[in-house]
Coordinates of C-alpha atoms and ligand atoms in Angstrom, one line a residue:
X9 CA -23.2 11.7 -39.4
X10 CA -20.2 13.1 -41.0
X11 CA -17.2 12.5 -38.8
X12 CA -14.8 14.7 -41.1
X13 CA -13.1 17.2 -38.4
X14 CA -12.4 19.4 -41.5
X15 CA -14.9 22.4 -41.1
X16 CA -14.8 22.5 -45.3
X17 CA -15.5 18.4 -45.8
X18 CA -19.2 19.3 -44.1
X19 CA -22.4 20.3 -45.6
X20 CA -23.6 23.8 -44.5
X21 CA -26.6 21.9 -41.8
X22 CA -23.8 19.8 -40.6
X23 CA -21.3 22.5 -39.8
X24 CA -24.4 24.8 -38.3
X25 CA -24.9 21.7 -36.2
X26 CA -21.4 21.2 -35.0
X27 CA -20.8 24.9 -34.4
X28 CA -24.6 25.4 -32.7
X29 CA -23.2 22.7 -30.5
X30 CA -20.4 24.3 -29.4
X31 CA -17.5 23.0 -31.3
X32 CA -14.1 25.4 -31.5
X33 CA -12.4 26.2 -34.3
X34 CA -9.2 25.6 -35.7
X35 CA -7.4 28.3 -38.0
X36 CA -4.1 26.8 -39.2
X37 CA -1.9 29.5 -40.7
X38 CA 1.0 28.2 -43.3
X39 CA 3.1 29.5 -46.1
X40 CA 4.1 28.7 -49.9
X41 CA 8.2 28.6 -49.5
X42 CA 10.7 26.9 -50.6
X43 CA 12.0 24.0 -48.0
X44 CA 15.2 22.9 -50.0
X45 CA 15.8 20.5 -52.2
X46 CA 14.2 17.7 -50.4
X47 CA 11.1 18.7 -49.5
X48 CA 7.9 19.9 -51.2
X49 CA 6.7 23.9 -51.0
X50 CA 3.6 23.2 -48.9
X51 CA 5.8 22.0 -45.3
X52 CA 4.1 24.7 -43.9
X53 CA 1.2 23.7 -45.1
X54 CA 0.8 20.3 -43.9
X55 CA 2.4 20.5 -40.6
X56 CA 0.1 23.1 -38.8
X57 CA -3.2 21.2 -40.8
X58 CA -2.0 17.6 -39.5
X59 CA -1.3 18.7 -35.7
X60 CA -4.4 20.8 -35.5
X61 CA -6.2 17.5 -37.2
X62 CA -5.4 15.4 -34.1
X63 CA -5.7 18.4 -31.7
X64 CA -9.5 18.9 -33.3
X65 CA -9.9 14.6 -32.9
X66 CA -8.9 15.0 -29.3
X67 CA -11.2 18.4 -28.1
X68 CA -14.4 18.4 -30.7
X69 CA -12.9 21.3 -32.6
X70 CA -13.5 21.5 -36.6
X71 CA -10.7 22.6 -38.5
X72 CA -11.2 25.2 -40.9
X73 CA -9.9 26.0 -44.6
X74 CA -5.8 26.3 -43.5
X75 CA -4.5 29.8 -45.1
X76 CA -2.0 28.4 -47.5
X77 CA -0.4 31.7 -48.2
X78 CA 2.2 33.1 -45.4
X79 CA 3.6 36.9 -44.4
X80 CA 6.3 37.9 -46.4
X81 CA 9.5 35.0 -46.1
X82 CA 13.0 36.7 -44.4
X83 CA 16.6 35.5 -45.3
X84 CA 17.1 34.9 -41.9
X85 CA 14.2 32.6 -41.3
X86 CA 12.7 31.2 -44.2
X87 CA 15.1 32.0 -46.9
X88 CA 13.6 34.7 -48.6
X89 CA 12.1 36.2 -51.3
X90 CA 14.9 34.7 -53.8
X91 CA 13.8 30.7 -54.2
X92 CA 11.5 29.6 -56.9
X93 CA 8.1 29.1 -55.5
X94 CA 8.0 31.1 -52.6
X95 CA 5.0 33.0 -53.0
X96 CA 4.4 36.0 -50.0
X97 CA 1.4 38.1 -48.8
X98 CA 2.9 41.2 -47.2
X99 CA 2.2 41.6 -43.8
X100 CA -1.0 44.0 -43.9
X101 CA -2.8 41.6 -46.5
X102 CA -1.8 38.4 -44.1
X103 CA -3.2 40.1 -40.6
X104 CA -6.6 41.5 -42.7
X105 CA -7.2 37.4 -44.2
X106 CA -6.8 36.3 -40.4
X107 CA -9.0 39.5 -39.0
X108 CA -11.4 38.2 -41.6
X109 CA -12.0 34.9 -41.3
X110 CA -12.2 35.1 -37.3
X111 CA -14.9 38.2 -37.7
X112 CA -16.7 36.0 -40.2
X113 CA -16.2 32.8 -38.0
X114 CA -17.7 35.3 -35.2
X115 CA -20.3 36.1 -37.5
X116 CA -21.5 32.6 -37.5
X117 CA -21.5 32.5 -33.1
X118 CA -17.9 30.3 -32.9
X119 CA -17.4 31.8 -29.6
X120 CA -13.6 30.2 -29.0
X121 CA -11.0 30.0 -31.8
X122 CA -7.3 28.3 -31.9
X123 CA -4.8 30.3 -34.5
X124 CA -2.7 27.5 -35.0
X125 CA 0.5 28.6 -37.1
X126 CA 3.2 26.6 -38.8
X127 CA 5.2 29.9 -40.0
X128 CA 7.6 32.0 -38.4
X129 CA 7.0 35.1 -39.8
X130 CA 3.3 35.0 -39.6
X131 CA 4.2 35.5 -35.5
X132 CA 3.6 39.2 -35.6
X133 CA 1.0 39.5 -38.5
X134 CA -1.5 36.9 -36.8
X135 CA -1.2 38.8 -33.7
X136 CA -2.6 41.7 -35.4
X137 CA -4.9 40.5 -37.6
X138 CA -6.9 38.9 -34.2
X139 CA -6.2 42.3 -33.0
X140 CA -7.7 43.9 -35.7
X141 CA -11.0 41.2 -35.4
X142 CA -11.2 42.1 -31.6
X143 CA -11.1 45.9 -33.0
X144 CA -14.2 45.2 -35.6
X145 CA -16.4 42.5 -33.0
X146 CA -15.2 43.6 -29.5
X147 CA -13.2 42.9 -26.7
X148 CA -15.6 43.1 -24.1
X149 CA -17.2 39.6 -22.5
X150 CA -20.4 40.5 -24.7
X151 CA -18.9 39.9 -27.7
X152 CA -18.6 36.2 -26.4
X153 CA -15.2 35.6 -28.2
X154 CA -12.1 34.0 -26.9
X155 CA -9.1 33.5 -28.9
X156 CA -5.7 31.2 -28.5
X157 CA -3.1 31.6 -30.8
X158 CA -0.5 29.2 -30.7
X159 CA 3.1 28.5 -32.9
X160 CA 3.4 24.8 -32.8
X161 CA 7.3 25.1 -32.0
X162 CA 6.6 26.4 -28.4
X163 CA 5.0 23.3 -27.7
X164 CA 8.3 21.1 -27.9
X165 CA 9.4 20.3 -24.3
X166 CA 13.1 21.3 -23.8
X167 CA 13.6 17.4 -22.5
X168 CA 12.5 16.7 -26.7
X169 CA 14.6 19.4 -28.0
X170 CA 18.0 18.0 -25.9
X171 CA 17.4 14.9 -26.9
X172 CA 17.1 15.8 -30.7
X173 CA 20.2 18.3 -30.7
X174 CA 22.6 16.7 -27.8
X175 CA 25.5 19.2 -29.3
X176 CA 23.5 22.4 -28.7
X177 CA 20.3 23.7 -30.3
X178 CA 21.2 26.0 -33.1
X179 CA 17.4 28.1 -32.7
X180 CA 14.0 28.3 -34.5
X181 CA 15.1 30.9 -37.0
X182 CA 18.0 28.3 -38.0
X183 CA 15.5 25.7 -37.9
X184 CA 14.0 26.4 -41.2
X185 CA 14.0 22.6 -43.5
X186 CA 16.3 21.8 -40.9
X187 CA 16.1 18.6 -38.4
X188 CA 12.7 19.9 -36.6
X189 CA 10.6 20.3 -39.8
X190 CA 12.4 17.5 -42.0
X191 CA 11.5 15.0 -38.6
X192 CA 8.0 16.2 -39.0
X193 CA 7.5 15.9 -42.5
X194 CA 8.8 12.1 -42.4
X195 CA 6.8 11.4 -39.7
X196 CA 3.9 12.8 -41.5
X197 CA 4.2 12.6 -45.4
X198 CA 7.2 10.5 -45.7
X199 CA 6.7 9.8 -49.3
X200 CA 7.2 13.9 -49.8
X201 CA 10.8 14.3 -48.6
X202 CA 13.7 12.5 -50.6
X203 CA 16.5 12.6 -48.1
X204 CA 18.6 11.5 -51.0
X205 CA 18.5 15.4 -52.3
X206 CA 19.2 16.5 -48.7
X207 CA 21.5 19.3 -49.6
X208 CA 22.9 21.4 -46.8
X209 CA 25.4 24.3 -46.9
X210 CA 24.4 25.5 -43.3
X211 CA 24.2 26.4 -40.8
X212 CA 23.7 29.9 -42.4
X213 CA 26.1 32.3 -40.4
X214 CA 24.0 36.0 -40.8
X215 CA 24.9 39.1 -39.5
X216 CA 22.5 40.6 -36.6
X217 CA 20.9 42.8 -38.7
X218 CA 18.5 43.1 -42.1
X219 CA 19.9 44.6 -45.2
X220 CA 17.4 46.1 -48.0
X221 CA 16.6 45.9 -50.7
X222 CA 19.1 43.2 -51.9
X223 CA 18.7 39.7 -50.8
X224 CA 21.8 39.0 -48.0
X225 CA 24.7 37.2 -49.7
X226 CA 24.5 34.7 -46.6
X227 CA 21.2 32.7 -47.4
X228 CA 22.6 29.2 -48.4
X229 CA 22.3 28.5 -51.9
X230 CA 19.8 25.5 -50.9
X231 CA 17.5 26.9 -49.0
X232 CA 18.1 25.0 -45.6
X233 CA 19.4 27.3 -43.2
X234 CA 21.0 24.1 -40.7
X235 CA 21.1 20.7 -41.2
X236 CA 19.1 17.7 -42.5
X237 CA 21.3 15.4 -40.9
X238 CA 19.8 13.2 -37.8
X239 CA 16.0 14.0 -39.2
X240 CA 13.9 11.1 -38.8
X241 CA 10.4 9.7 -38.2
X242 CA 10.9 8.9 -34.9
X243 CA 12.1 12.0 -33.8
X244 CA 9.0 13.8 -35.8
X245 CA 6.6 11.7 -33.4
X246 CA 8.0 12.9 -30.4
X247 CA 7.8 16.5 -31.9
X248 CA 4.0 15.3 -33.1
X249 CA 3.4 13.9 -29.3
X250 CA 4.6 17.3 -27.6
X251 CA 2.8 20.0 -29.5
X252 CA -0.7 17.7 -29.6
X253 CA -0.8 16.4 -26.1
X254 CA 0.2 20.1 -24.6
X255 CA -2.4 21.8 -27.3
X256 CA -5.0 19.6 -26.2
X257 CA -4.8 20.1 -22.2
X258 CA -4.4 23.9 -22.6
X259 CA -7.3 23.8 -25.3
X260 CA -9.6 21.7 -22.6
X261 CA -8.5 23.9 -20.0
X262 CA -8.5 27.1 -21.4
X263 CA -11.7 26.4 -23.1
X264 CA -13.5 24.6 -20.3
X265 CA -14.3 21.1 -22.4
X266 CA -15.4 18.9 -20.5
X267 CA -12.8 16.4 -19.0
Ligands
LIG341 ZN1 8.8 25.8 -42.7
LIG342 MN1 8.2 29.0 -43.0

């Protein structure tokens, strides 16, 4: 038997078998954009694919194909449009690629579905696009679907956060290539992140408000929008340990897998 929890590393029989038996399914959401000079393009990428990896080894879900491309990055949160490499969807083509895989997923009878993002502007757009599926396939209990969506950021206890930032947390937004995600990425792909090019002219002051259609002046030239400084592997395995042991009880119990 193939024990792959990857929905894409199984023959078609095995994943009719796995899904005719009831497995979930995992639909990591991510983004192509520029993480600073230390870190590779794909952070968001890997960190939503690796938690819901050990969240599908814990609760018999598969994993299926991660979408590597994410709604439109914002100065304010992901640096914006202006870094090489960041490559964007807009927001209506992002919501109809999630509407489409869940009404194709539905298609196939997987009756429960995690939407697992990594991204922080794919919030709003992955709420519509399962919207927009429950539009096409139903909303009533005959159409047999039920549908988590999750941002793996929530998941990190405020005892973890405190401990990471003991001078104040600066916010999600700021967050971006900052402590949280560098921790994660050397906890996960060490050998991607050189903490030797660990440039930082944050944190990124910004005005409360957007400006169009020039880029804001206040981005920071490197792309991090806090610090690097105090990332490390240790604290990316209590961020790890949060998001996969809270995703996996409110996955069992939510669900109804057997405990
Ligand atoms: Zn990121
Ligand atoms: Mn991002």
């Amino acid at each position: 038997m193939n024990a792959s929890v990857f929905l894409a590393d199984l023959t078609w029989p095995e994943a009719e078998c796995r899904i005719g038996a009831g497995a979930p399914v995992i639909l990591p959401l991510g983004a192509t954009e520029q993480h600073g000079h230390h870190m590779p393009l794909n952070v968001d990428v890997v960190i939503p694919t690796f938690i819901s990896e050990r969240v599908a080894r814990a609760t018999g879900a598969l994993v299926a194909p991660t979408v590597p491309y994410g709604n439109r990055s914002q100065p304010r949160s992901g640096g914006g449009p202006a870094f090489a490499g960041t490559i964007n969807l807009s927001a209506h083509t992002f919501s109809l690629v999630v509407r489409d895989v869940i009404v194709e997923l539905h298609r196939q009878k997987v009756h429960r579905i995690v939407v697992l993002n990594g991204h922080y502007e794919n919030v709003w757009p992955s709420i519509e696009g399962i919207e927009l599926a429950l539009d096409a396939v139903g909303r009533d209990e005959g159409s047999g679907l039920s549908i988590l969506r999750m941002d793996h950021w929530e998941f990190v206890r405020p005892q973890t956060i405190d401990q990471i930032f003991p001078n104040g947390f600066p916010g999600i937004e700021l967050e971006h290539a900052s402590v949280l995600e560098t921790s994660l990425m050397l906890a996960i792909r060490p050998n991607q992140v050189d903490l030797g090019r660990s440039l930082h002219d944050g944190p990124a002051k910004f005005r409360p408000y957007d400006r169009f259609p020039r880029p804001p002046v206040e981005v920071p030239p490197s792309g991090v929008l806090s610090m690097t400084e105090g990332a490390s592997a240790e604290k990316g395995e209590w961020l790890l340990e949060d998001c996969v042991s809270r995703m996996v009880e409110i996955i069992k119990e939510e669900f109804q897998l057997g405990q």
